[in-house]
Short mmCIF file of C-alpha atoms and ligand atoms in Angstrom, two decimals:
data_model
loop_
_atom_site.label_atom_id
_atom_site.label_comp_id
_atom_site.label_asym_id
_atom_site.label_seq_id
_atom_site.Cartn_x
_atom_site.Cartn_y
_atom_site.Cartn_z
CA MET A 6 -9.63 -60.00 26.82
CA LEU A 7 -12.64 -59.89 24.59
CA LEU A 8 -14.17 -57.06 26.57
CA CYS A 9 -10.97 -55.09 26.17
CA LEU A 10 -10.97 -55.59 22.39
CA PHE A 11 -14.63 -54.58 22.21
CA ARG A 12 -13.92 -51.34 24.09
CA LYS A 13 -11.01 -50.51 21.81
CA TRP A 14 -13.24 -51.17 18.82
CA GLU A 15 -15.92 -48.89 20.30
CA GLU A 16 -13.39 -46.16 20.78
CA ARG A 17 -12.11 -46.36 17.24
CA LEU A 18 -15.70 -46.35 15.88
CA LYS A 19 -16.36 -43.21 17.92
CA ASP A 20 -13.24 -41.50 16.52
CA ILE A 21 -14.27 -42.35 12.97
CA GLU A 22 -17.77 -41.05 13.54
CA GLU A 23 -16.34 -37.73 14.89
CA LEU A 24 -14.06 -37.41 11.93
CA ALA A 25 -16.95 -38.12 9.53
CA SER A 26 -19.16 -35.47 11.16
CA SER A 27 -16.37 -32.96 11.11
CA TYR A 28 -15.85 -33.49 7.38
CA LYS A 29 -19.61 -33.17 6.93
CA ARG A 30 -19.51 -29.84 8.80
CA ARG A 31 -16.43 -28.66 6.97
CA PRO A 32 -15.99 -30.52 3.68
CA LEU A 33 -12.52 -30.72 2.17
CA CYS A 34 -11.94 -27.90 -0.24
CA PRO A 35 -10.50 -28.61 -3.66
CA ARG A 36 -6.90 -27.52 -3.85
CA TYR A 37 -5.87 -24.44 -5.77
CA LYS A 38 -4.45 -25.63 -9.03
CA PRO A 39 -3.71 -22.98 -11.59
CA GLN A 40 -4.21 -24.13 -15.20
CA LEU A 41 -1.98 -23.31 -18.14
CA SER A 42 -5.11 -22.45 -20.15
CA LYS A 43 -5.89 -19.82 -17.56
CA PRO A 44 -2.83 -17.54 -17.52
CA TRP A 45 -4.44 -15.09 -15.04
CA GLN A 46 -4.12 -17.71 -12.31
CA ALA A 47 -0.85 -17.31 -10.41
CA THR A 48 1.36 -20.20 -9.42
CA PRO A 49 0.62 -21.41 -5.88
CA VAL A 50 2.40 -19.84 -2.85
CA TRP A 51 0.97 -20.44 0.61
CA LYS A 52 3.28 -20.04 3.53
CA LEU A 53 2.63 -19.22 7.17
CA PHE A 54 4.94 -17.43 9.63
CA HIS A 55 4.85 -16.52 13.27
CA ARG A 56 6.54 -13.19 12.68
CA GLN A 57 5.61 -10.41 10.38
CA THR A 58 9.29 -9.68 9.45
CA GLN A 59 9.83 -13.32 8.39
CA ALA A 60 6.69 -13.15 6.19
CA PHE A 61 7.95 -9.93 4.48
CA ASN A 62 11.44 -11.36 4.01
CA PHE A 63 9.95 -14.49 2.39
CA ALA A 64 7.61 -12.40 0.23
CA LYS A 65 10.71 -10.51 -1.17
CA THR A 66 12.09 -13.79 -2.48
CA CYS A 67 8.97 -14.85 -4.34
CA LYS A 68 8.60 -14.29 -8.06
CA GLN A 69 4.81 -14.20 -7.93
CA ASP A 70 2.84 -11.07 -6.91
CA VAL A 71 2.53 -12.07 -3.25
CA HIS A 72 1.26 -10.17 -0.25
CA VAL A 73 1.36 -10.49 3.50
CA PHE A 74 -1.86 -11.08 5.39
CA ALA A 75 -2.44 -11.44 9.15
CA LEU A 76 -4.75 -14.13 10.51
CA GLU A 77 -6.25 -13.86 13.98
CA LYS A 78 -6.20 -17.25 15.68
CA ASN A 79 -8.47 -16.78 18.62
CA ALA A 80 -10.27 -14.13 20.54
CA GLU A 81 -8.49 -14.73 23.89
CA ASN A 82 -4.93 -13.75 23.07
CA LYS A 83 -5.46 -11.92 19.75
CA GLN A 84 -2.30 -13.70 18.54
CA ARG A 85 -1.78 -13.35 14.81
CA ILE A 86 0.03 -15.54 12.27
CA TYR A 87 1.19 -14.21 8.94
CA LEU A 88 0.32 -15.64 5.59
CA VAL A 89 2.14 -15.01 2.28
CA THR A 90 0.10 -15.69 -0.79
CA THR A 91 -1.26 -14.13 -3.99
CA TYR A 92 -4.62 -12.37 -4.24
CA THR A 93 -5.96 -15.09 -6.57
CA GLU A 94 -5.03 -17.97 -4.31
CA LEU A 95 -6.21 -16.24 -1.10
CA TRP A 96 -9.58 -15.54 -2.76
CA PHE A 97 -9.85 -19.18 -3.93
CA TYR A 98 -9.70 -20.48 -0.31
CA TYR A 99 -11.19 -17.42 1.33
CA ARG A 100 -14.54 -17.70 -0.45
CA THR A 101 -14.84 -21.35 0.70
CA TYR A 102 -13.27 -21.72 4.09
CA ASN A 103 -15.63 -20.03 6.45
CA GLU A 104 -14.86 -21.75 9.70
CA THR A 105 -11.16 -21.22 9.95
CA SER A 106 -8.84 -18.39 10.97
CA LEU A 107 -8.97 -17.36 7.29
CA MET A 108 -12.24 -15.67 8.21
CA HIS A 109 -10.34 -13.36 10.59
CA CYS A 110 -7.99 -12.05 7.96
CA TYR A 111 -6.24 -8.68 7.75
CA GLU A 112 -4.30 -7.02 5.00
CA VAL A 113 -0.90 -5.91 6.17
CA ILE A 114 -0.29 -2.47 4.58
CA PRO A 115 3.44 -2.48 3.90
CA GLU A 116 5.53 0.40 5.11
CA GLU A 117 6.09 3.05 2.42
CA ALA A 118 3.74 1.36 -0.10
CA VAL A 119 1.52 3.36 -2.47
CA CYS A 120 -2.06 2.83 -1.26
CA LYS A 121 -5.67 3.79 -1.50
CA LEU A 122 -7.29 6.35 0.81
CA TYR A 123 -9.05 4.42 3.57
CA PHE A 124 -11.01 5.14 6.70
CA ASP A 125 -11.98 3.26 9.84
CA LEU A 126 -15.13 4.84 11.34
CA GLU A 127 -16.88 3.92 14.54
CA PHE A 128 -18.96 5.04 17.50
CA TYR A 129 -20.58 3.44 20.52
CA ILE A 130 -24.35 3.50 19.81
CA PRO A 131 -25.78 3.60 23.45
CA ALA A 132 -23.83 6.79 24.12
CA ASN A 133 -24.88 8.38 20.79
CA GLN A 134 -28.62 7.68 20.48
CA GLU A 135 -29.19 10.66 18.29
CA ALA A 136 -26.36 9.99 15.90
CA ASP A 137 -27.28 9.03 12.34
CA GLY A 138 -24.32 6.98 11.20
CA LYS A 139 -25.28 6.81 7.48
CA GLN A 140 -25.68 10.62 7.29
CA MET A 141 -22.37 11.10 9.07
CA VAL A 142 -20.67 8.82 6.50
CA ALA A 143 -22.29 10.67 3.61
CA ASP A 144 -21.26 14.09 5.05
CA LEU A 145 -17.72 12.83 5.63
CA ILE A 146 -17.37 11.51 2.04
CA GLU A 147 -18.68 14.85 0.70
CA PHE A 148 -16.19 16.77 2.79
CA ILE A 149 -13.22 14.57 1.79
CA CYS A 150 -14.14 14.65 -1.93
CA LYS A 151 -14.20 18.47 -1.69
CA LYS A 152 -10.72 18.52 -0.07
CA ILE A 153 -9.31 16.12 -2.62
CA ASP A 154 -10.64 18.26 -5.45
CA GLU A 155 -9.38 21.50 -3.85
CA HIS A 156 -5.87 20.25 -3.03
CA TYR A 157 -5.06 17.66 -5.67
CA GLY A 158 -7.49 18.66 -8.48
CA ILE A 159 -9.03 15.22 -8.50
CA LYS A 160 -12.79 14.78 -8.77
CA CYS A 161 -14.51 11.95 -6.89
CA SER A 162 -17.92 11.23 -5.43
CA LEU A 163 -20.03 8.76 -3.45
CA GLU A 164 -19.84 6.31 -6.39
CA ASP A 165 -16.06 6.04 -6.01
CA VAL A 166 -16.18 4.99 -2.33
CA LEU A 167 -16.55 1.34 -1.28
CA ASN A 168 -18.46 1.37 1.97
CA LEU A 169 -18.17 -1.76 4.14
CA ASP A 170 -20.17 -2.16 7.28
CA SER A 171 -19.76 -4.38 10.35
CA SER A 172 -22.04 -2.57 12.76
CA THR A 173 -23.73 -4.27 15.67
CA LYS A 174 -26.47 -3.08 18.05
CA GLU A 175 -23.68 -1.80 20.28
CA LYS A 176 -21.39 -0.28 17.81
CA PHE A 177 -21.58 1.55 14.54
CA SER A 178 -18.54 0.49 12.56
CA CYS A 179 -17.56 0.83 8.88
CA HIS A 180 -14.63 1.02 6.59
CA LEU A 181 -14.44 3.35 3.58
CA ILE A 182 -12.06 2.70 0.66
CA PHE A 183 -11.71 5.52 -1.91
CA LEU A 184 -11.15 4.18 -5.45
CA LEU A 185 -9.83 7.42 -7.02
CA HIS A 186 -9.46 7.54 -10.79
CA ASN A 187 -5.80 7.29 -11.66
CA ALA A 188 -4.59 8.49 -8.24
CA ALA A 189 -3.38 7.01 -5.01
CA PHE A 190 -1.49 8.15 -1.88
CA LYS A 191 2.31 7.81 -1.61
CA ASN A 192 1.81 5.76 1.57
CA ASN A 193 -0.53 5.59 4.57
CA ILE A 194 1.57 8.04 6.67
CA HIS A 195 0.79 10.70 4.02
CA ILE A 196 -2.95 9.82 4.37
CA GLY A 197 -2.63 10.42 8.11
CA ASN A 198 -0.98 13.82 7.49
CA PHE A 199 -3.67 14.74 4.98
CA LEU A 200 -6.45 13.85 7.36
CA ARG A 201 -4.94 15.39 10.49
CA LYS A 202 -4.46 18.56 8.51
CA PHE A 203 -8.08 18.87 7.36
CA LEU A 204 -9.83 17.30 10.39
CA GLN A 205 -7.83 19.42 12.80
CA PRO A 206 -10.81 21.71 13.60
CA ALA A 207 -12.75 18.58 14.69
CA VAL A 208 -9.79 17.25 16.69
CA LEU A 209 -9.70 20.57 18.55
CA LEU A 210 -13.46 20.26 19.21
CA THR A 211 -12.89 16.89 20.94
CA ARG A 212 -10.38 18.47 23.25
CA LYS A 213 -12.49 21.41 24.26
CA ARG A 214 -16.11 21.11 23.20
CA ASP A 215 -17.10 24.64 24.01
CA ALA A 216 -13.90 26.32 22.95
CA THR A 217 -14.02 28.67 20.04
CA VAL A 218 -12.28 27.04 17.14
CA PRO A 219 -9.90 29.25 15.20
CA VAL A 220 -11.79 30.60 12.25
CA VAL A 221 -9.01 30.59 9.72
CA VAL A 222 -6.68 27.81 8.80
CA SER A 223 -3.85 28.27 6.41
CA ARG A 224 -3.59 25.65 3.69
CA SER A 225 -0.39 26.82 2.13
CA GLN A 226 1.72 23.79 2.75
CA SER A 227 3.08 20.83 1.08
CA CYS A 228 0.12 18.70 -0.07
CA LYS A 229 0.71 17.95 -3.68
CA ALA A 230 -0.18 15.63 -6.45
CA ALA A 231 2.70 14.30 -8.41
CA THR A 232 1.28 14.23 -11.85
CA ASP A 233 2.92 13.00 -14.92
CA LEU A 234 2.51 16.32 -16.59
CA PRO A 235 5.53 18.25 -17.68
CA SER A 236 7.03 19.83 -14.61
CA SER A 237 6.14 23.28 -15.79
CA LEU A 238 2.48 22.46 -15.80
CA GLU A 239 2.56 20.25 -12.80
CA ASN A 240 3.04 23.08 -10.33
CA GLN A 241 -0.05 24.79 -11.68
CA THR A 242 -2.36 21.94 -11.12
CA VAL A 243 -1.33 21.08 -7.67
CA THR A 244 -0.63 23.40 -4.74
CA LYS A 245 -3.17 26.02 -4.10
CA ASP A 246 -2.56 28.47 -1.39
CA VAL A 247 -5.95 29.11 -0.03
CA SER A 248 -7.13 30.29 3.31
CA HIS A 249 -10.81 30.32 4.12
CA LYS A 250 -13.30 29.80 6.88
CA ASN A 251 -13.28 26.59 8.84
CA PRO A 252 -15.94 24.12 7.77
CA ASP A 253 -18.36 22.93 10.44
CA LEU A 254 -17.03 19.51 11.38
CA SER A 255 -19.05 19.10 14.56
CA PHE A 256 -20.89 16.18 12.88
CA LEU A 257 -17.66 14.16 13.31
CA ILE A 258 -17.73 14.44 17.12
CA VAL A 259 -19.19 11.46 19.03
CA ASN A 260 -19.42 10.48 22.72
CA GLY A 261 -17.11 7.76 23.99
CA LYS A 262 -18.26 5.03 26.31
CA HIS A 263 -17.57 7.24 29.32
CA GLY A 264 -19.03 10.43 27.85
CA GLU A 265 -15.72 11.85 26.60
CA LYS A 266 -15.65 13.51 23.20
CA GLN A 267 -14.14 11.51 20.36
CA LEU A 268 -13.66 11.70 16.66
CA PHE A 269 -15.86 9.47 14.42
CA VAL A 270 -12.80 8.94 12.28
CA ASP A 271 -10.04 6.71 13.78
CA LEU A 272 -6.81 8.60 13.07
CA GLY A 273 -4.76 5.79 14.59
CA VAL A 274 -4.91 3.50 11.58
CA TYR A 275 -2.23 5.27 9.46
CA THR A 276 0.83 3.69 10.97
CA LYS A 277 3.63 1.41 9.67
CA ASN A 278 2.57 -2.12 8.71
CA ARG A 279 -1.03 -1.45 9.82
CA ASN A 280 -3.35 -4.54 9.76
CA PHE A 281 -6.68 -3.68 8.10
CA ARG A 282 -9.51 -6.17 8.23
CA LEU A 283 -10.53 -7.73 4.92
CA TYR A 284 -13.92 -7.60 3.22
CA LYS A 285 -16.00 -10.55 4.55
CA SER A 286 -13.80 -11.03 7.62
CA SER A 287 -14.83 -10.76 11.25
CA LYS A 288 -12.73 -10.19 14.34
CA ALA A 289 -11.84 -13.47 16.17
CA GLY A 290 -14.61 -14.36 18.60
CA ASN A 291 -17.17 -12.23 16.70
CA SER A 292 -19.40 -13.36 13.90
CA VAL A 293 -20.14 -9.94 12.33
CA VAL A 294 -18.22 -9.63 9.06
CA LEU A 295 -17.36 -6.56 7.09
CA ASP A 296 -19.92 -6.57 4.32
CA ILE A 297 -21.22 -4.21 1.65
CA ALA A 298 -23.07 -1.42 3.41
CA GLU A 299 -26.71 -0.67 2.58
CA ASP A 300 -25.70 2.84 1.52
CA ASN A 301 -22.69 1.75 -0.51
CA ARG A 302 -22.78 3.29 -4.02
CA PHE A 303 -19.57 1.85 -5.45
CA VAL A 304 -20.00 -0.93 -8.02
CA PRO A 305 -16.85 -2.50 -9.54
CA GLU A 306 -16.51 -2.72 -13.28
CA PRO A 307 -17.21 -6.27 -14.49
CA VAL A 308 -13.98 -8.13 -15.34
CA LYS A 309 -13.66 -11.18 -17.60
CA ASN A 310 -13.03 -14.46 -15.71
CA SER A 311 -13.90 -12.98 -12.36
CA CYS A 312 -17.14 -12.74 -10.40
CA ILE A 313 -18.48 -9.54 -8.89
CA GLU A 314 -17.71 -10.74 -5.39
CA GLU A 315 -14.05 -11.19 -6.28
CA GLN A 316 -14.05 -7.73 -7.75
CA TYR A 317 -15.46 -6.26 -4.50
CA PHE A 318 -12.71 -8.17 -2.67
CA LEU A 319 -9.98 -6.79 -4.92
CA SER A 320 -11.36 -3.26 -4.76
CA SER A 321 -11.33 -3.44 -0.97
CA LEU A 322 -7.56 -4.23 -0.80
CA ILE A 323 -5.73 -1.06 0.19
CA CYS A 324 -2.44 -1.83 -1.58
CA ASN A 325 -3.95 -3.22 -4.74
CA VAL A 326 -2.63 -0.30 -6.82
CA ARG A 327 -0.88 -0.90 -10.11
CA PHE A 328 1.80 1.38 -11.44
CA SER A 329 1.01 3.24 -14.65
CA ASP A 330 2.39 6.30 -16.42
CA SER A 331 -0.75 8.26 -15.76
CA LEU A 332 -1.14 7.45 -12.08
CA LYS A 333 -0.98 10.55 -9.83
CA ILE A 334 0.77 10.06 -6.51
CA LEU A 335 -0.71 12.18 -3.78
CA SER A 336 1.47 13.31 -0.97
CA CYS A 337 1.05 15.35 2.19
CA ASP A 338 4.15 15.99 4.31
CA ASN A 339 3.91 16.41 8.02
CA PRO A 340 4.61 20.13 8.48
CA LYS A 341 7.17 19.36 11.26
CA GLU A 342 9.04 16.74 9.25
CA ALA A 343 8.98 18.95 6.15
CA LYS A 344 10.66 21.70 8.20
CA GLU A 345 13.30 19.24 9.50
CA LYS A 346 13.91 18.06 5.92
CA SER A 347 14.50 21.58 4.63
CA THR A 348 16.92 22.24 7.52
CA ASP A 349 18.72 19.09 6.49
CA LEU A 350 18.96 20.24 2.92
CA ASP A 351 20.33 23.58 3.93
CA GLY A 352 22.74 22.16 6.44
CA SER A 353 24.11 19.09 4.75
CA VAL A 354 25.47 18.20 1.36
CA SER A 355 25.09 14.51 2.01
CA ASN A 356 21.78 14.04 0.20
CA GLY A 357 22.25 16.88 -2.24
CA GLY A 358 18.49 17.58 -2.22
CA TYR A 359 17.62 14.07 -3.32
CA GLN A 360 14.91 12.00 -1.71
CA PHE A 361 16.47 8.72 -0.72
CA SER A 362 14.46 5.50 -0.60
CA PRO A 363 14.90 2.77 2.10
CA TYR A 364 17.29 1.10 -0.43
CA PRO A 365 20.43 3.20 -0.46
CA GLU A 366 22.36 0.85 -2.74
CA ILE A 367 19.59 1.00 -5.32
CA ASP A 368 19.41 4.76 -5.01
CA ASN A 369 23.13 4.96 -5.70
CA PHE A 370 22.73 2.64 -8.64
CA VAL A 371 20.03 4.90 -10.07
CA LEU A 372 22.23 7.97 -9.58
CA PHE A 373 24.99 6.07 -11.38
CA LEU A 374 22.64 5.41 -14.30
CA VAL A 375 21.59 9.03 -14.71
CA ASN A 376 25.02 10.39 -15.37
CA LYS A 377 26.03 11.29 -18.91
CA ASP A 378 27.96 14.04 -20.63
CA ASN A 379 28.79 15.75 -17.35
CA VAL A 380 25.12 15.89 -16.31
CA GLN A 381 24.48 14.20 -12.97
CA GLY A 382 20.78 13.56 -12.45
CA GLY A 383 19.12 13.52 -9.05
CA ILE A 384 16.23 11.66 -7.40
CA ARG A 385 13.30 14.06 -7.40
CA ARG A 386 10.93 11.55 -5.85
CA TRP A 387 10.53 7.82 -5.48
CA ASN A 388 7.49 5.63 -4.94
CA TYR A 389 7.13 2.00 -3.97
CA PHE A 390 4.39 -0.19 -5.46
CA SER A 391 4.14 -3.25 -3.21
CA LEU A 392 1.75 -5.05 -5.62
CA GLU A 393 4.38 -5.45 -8.33
CA GLN A 394 7.43 -4.85 -6.15
CA LEU A 395 8.46 -1.78 -8.19
CA LEU A 396 10.50 1.24 -7.14
CA VAL A 397 9.76 4.13 -9.40
CA TYR A 398 12.19 6.98 -9.47
CA ASP A 399 11.41 10.43 -10.91
CA ILE A 400 14.65 11.87 -12.03
CA SER A 401 15.57 15.55 -11.87
CA LYS A 402 18.10 17.50 -14.03
CA TYR A 403 18.96 14.53 -16.27
CA ARG A 404 16.49 14.20 -19.20
CA TRP A 405 18.17 11.77 -21.53
CA CYS A 406 15.47 9.56 -23.06
CA MET A 407 16.25 6.26 -24.76
CA ASN A 408 13.13 6.63 -26.87
CA ILE A 409 14.36 9.69 -28.77
CA GLY A 410 18.08 9.13 -28.26
CA ARG A 411 18.67 12.59 -26.80
CA ALA A 412 17.62 14.67 -23.79
CA HIS A 413 14.12 16.16 -23.60
CA LYS A 414 13.99 19.88 -23.20
CA SER A 415 11.76 20.08 -20.20
CA ASN A 416 10.18 16.68 -19.54
CA ASN A 417 11.67 14.36 -16.97
CA ILE A 418 12.29 10.67 -17.17
CA MET A 419 11.66 7.84 -14.74
CA ILE A 420 13.77 4.87 -13.84
CA VAL A 421 11.77 1.87 -12.77
CA ILE A 422 13.45 -0.86 -10.71
CA ASP A 423 11.71 -4.19 -10.70
CA LEU A 424 12.84 -5.74 -7.39
CA LYS A 425 11.36 -9.13 -8.25
CA SER A 426 12.91 -9.64 -11.71
CA GLU A 427 16.00 -7.72 -10.61
CA ASN A 428 15.94 -5.55 -13.71
CA TRP A 429 15.39 -1.94 -14.60
CA TYR A 430 13.96 0.07 -17.42
CA GLN A 431 13.30 3.67 -18.35
CA LYS A 432 9.89 5.34 -18.71
CA CYS A 433 9.20 8.93 -19.62
CA HIS A 434 6.94 11.82 -18.62
CA ASP A 435 7.05 13.32 -22.14
CA PRO A 436 3.47 13.31 -23.62
CA VAL A 437 4.66 11.79 -26.91
CA CYS A 438 6.69 9.03 -25.18
CA ARG A 439 3.67 8.40 -22.84
CA ALA A 440 1.28 8.20 -25.78
CA GLU A 441 3.55 5.55 -27.31
CA ASN A 442 3.62 3.83 -23.89
CA PHE A 443 7.39 3.84 -24.20
CA LYS A 444 9.34 1.50 -21.97
CA SER A 445 13.03 0.88 -22.62
CA GLU A 446 14.37 -2.69 -22.82
CA CYS A 447 14.77 -4.29 -19.44
CA GLU A 448 18.32 -4.66 -18.15
CA TYR A 449 19.62 -6.42 -15.09
CA PHE A 450 20.52 -4.12 -12.26
CA PHE A 451 23.50 -4.75 -10.12
CA VAL A 452 24.22 -3.44 -6.73
CA LEU A 453 27.78 -2.37 -6.21
CA PRO A 454 29.23 -2.04 -2.73
CA THR A 455 28.15 1.42 -1.49
CA ILE A 456 31.76 2.58 -1.05
CA LEU A 457 32.50 1.88 -4.74
CA GLN A 458 29.32 3.66 -5.82
CA LEU A 459 30.13 6.72 -3.72
CA LEU A 460 33.62 6.76 -5.12
CA MET A 461 32.26 6.61 -8.71
CA LEU A 462 29.76 9.38 -7.96
CA SER A 463 32.34 11.61 -6.40
CA VAL A 464 35.42 11.14 -8.64
CA GLY A 465 33.78 9.66 -11.75
CA VAL A 466 33.97 6.17 -13.26
CA VAL A 467 37.34 6.60 -15.01
CA ASN A 468 39.10 7.96 -11.96
CA THR A 469 37.60 5.15 -9.82
CA VAL A 470 39.03 2.57 -12.25
CA VAL A 471 42.45 4.31 -12.31
CA LEU A 472 42.43 4.37 -8.49
CA LEU A 473 41.48 0.67 -8.28
CA VAL A 474 44.20 -0.28 -10.85
CA PHE A 475 46.72 1.73 -8.83
CA LEU A 476 45.63 0.11 -5.58
CA SER A 477 45.69 -3.37 -7.14
CA LEU A 478 49.17 -2.87 -8.60
CA LYS A 479 50.40 -1.62 -5.26
CA SER A 480 49.01 -4.58 -3.36
CA CYS A 481 49.75 -7.02 -6.28
CA LYS A 482 46.20 -8.29 -6.16
CA PRO A 483 44.22 -9.05 -9.39
CA ILE A 484 42.40 -6.10 -10.89
CA PRO A 485 38.65 -6.27 -10.21
CA ASP A 486 36.72 -6.76 -13.39
CA LEU A 487 34.86 -3.51 -13.84
CA THR A 488 34.14 -3.69 -17.58
CA GLU A 489 30.61 -4.83 -17.03
CA PHE A 490 29.90 -1.62 -15.07
CA LEU A 491 31.12 0.75 -17.77
ZN1 ZN B 20 10.93 10.40 -23.58
#
């Protein structure tokens, strides 16, 4: 009996010792507690999901600026769990917890979201003994900066590119994140189109190393920068129809493990909901983290109440792009899709030349808003800012500005839908309104059933009401209260 008790006691003692040593190895981290005296600290949100869709659905219901991150649990099955939190809270735990799956963390780049230009570069070192990775990175940055200047009129240089490295003896590996001044891409699909277009000569070289690459490429197509300049000026600054000699892109060709030709730039990372590894994270089962490269020239601006490390972290986040009047949105359509779109426009009246967002009810609401004095506005373009959950619509034809109480002659207006606060407001491209940083008062937006919206758009609000009254009288049902919509 005594012996049995003694053994139990020994076992418990062993358990406690193990627990104590594990706390010693990994001390408990203080909890994230935002303080009222520090308004820049967001209220806590920390929720894990097994499925990405569940995480995005939850994120949509949060009032804070939350984002979805993927965490790699272990190297064996590469299974990922999804975390919804704010940048501030993630950074709070991320900088401290270095033995958990937080250290194998990926940013999930939401579909359709405005984002920074980013690159994933790699090659297998034993098969490329002669290759000078740093020089290749420098040459690539120079080439891309030139293309951005030529096609969007935006200047950038080595100092605007955050260079993160996670190379090993086996593999050269780095991420580049372009921090363009007042410009970002419409979404990562447009980045893919932009790169495939300009790196095409190199792609051809990988297919047939000794083949003669066509000497001339036409660059007439649809790469454009949506500026906030008056539309008359906008066209001048953007599309340039130039055709000139192919640049020598042979420096981008590397040997694969089995001797096949490959591109140094991974063009497979511009897909929907792409997971992109975070600064200071490593792949599960690997200790090499993405860290500032020796040849990195980007240094973030110091920010009050934030350390330089946090600023590097925030700079590295692909979707950390805030909406502003002066932000240029860069787009590059896939030539095939652009052709299909134009056929659509010719062949169907259903979209009337508008660009619809993934939220048809909201699009219809916006079209409903931009209708006055027999002028029906259209949606010239829309952009989605995941950081603040904003849908920004550039309106065509309808120029009524609440700031001046009349229509502008040539400058267009914007309707901004705040999905989180469920309200909307008007902004303006007019230089005077922009200088005043004009923003109309926020109003709640309501989403009518699509059928009612379509009816209002096609026969007008008054006729819709008459029709509804008639139908109600006929069926003796109460008249729907439409006054709030008028
Ligand atoms: Zn205005």
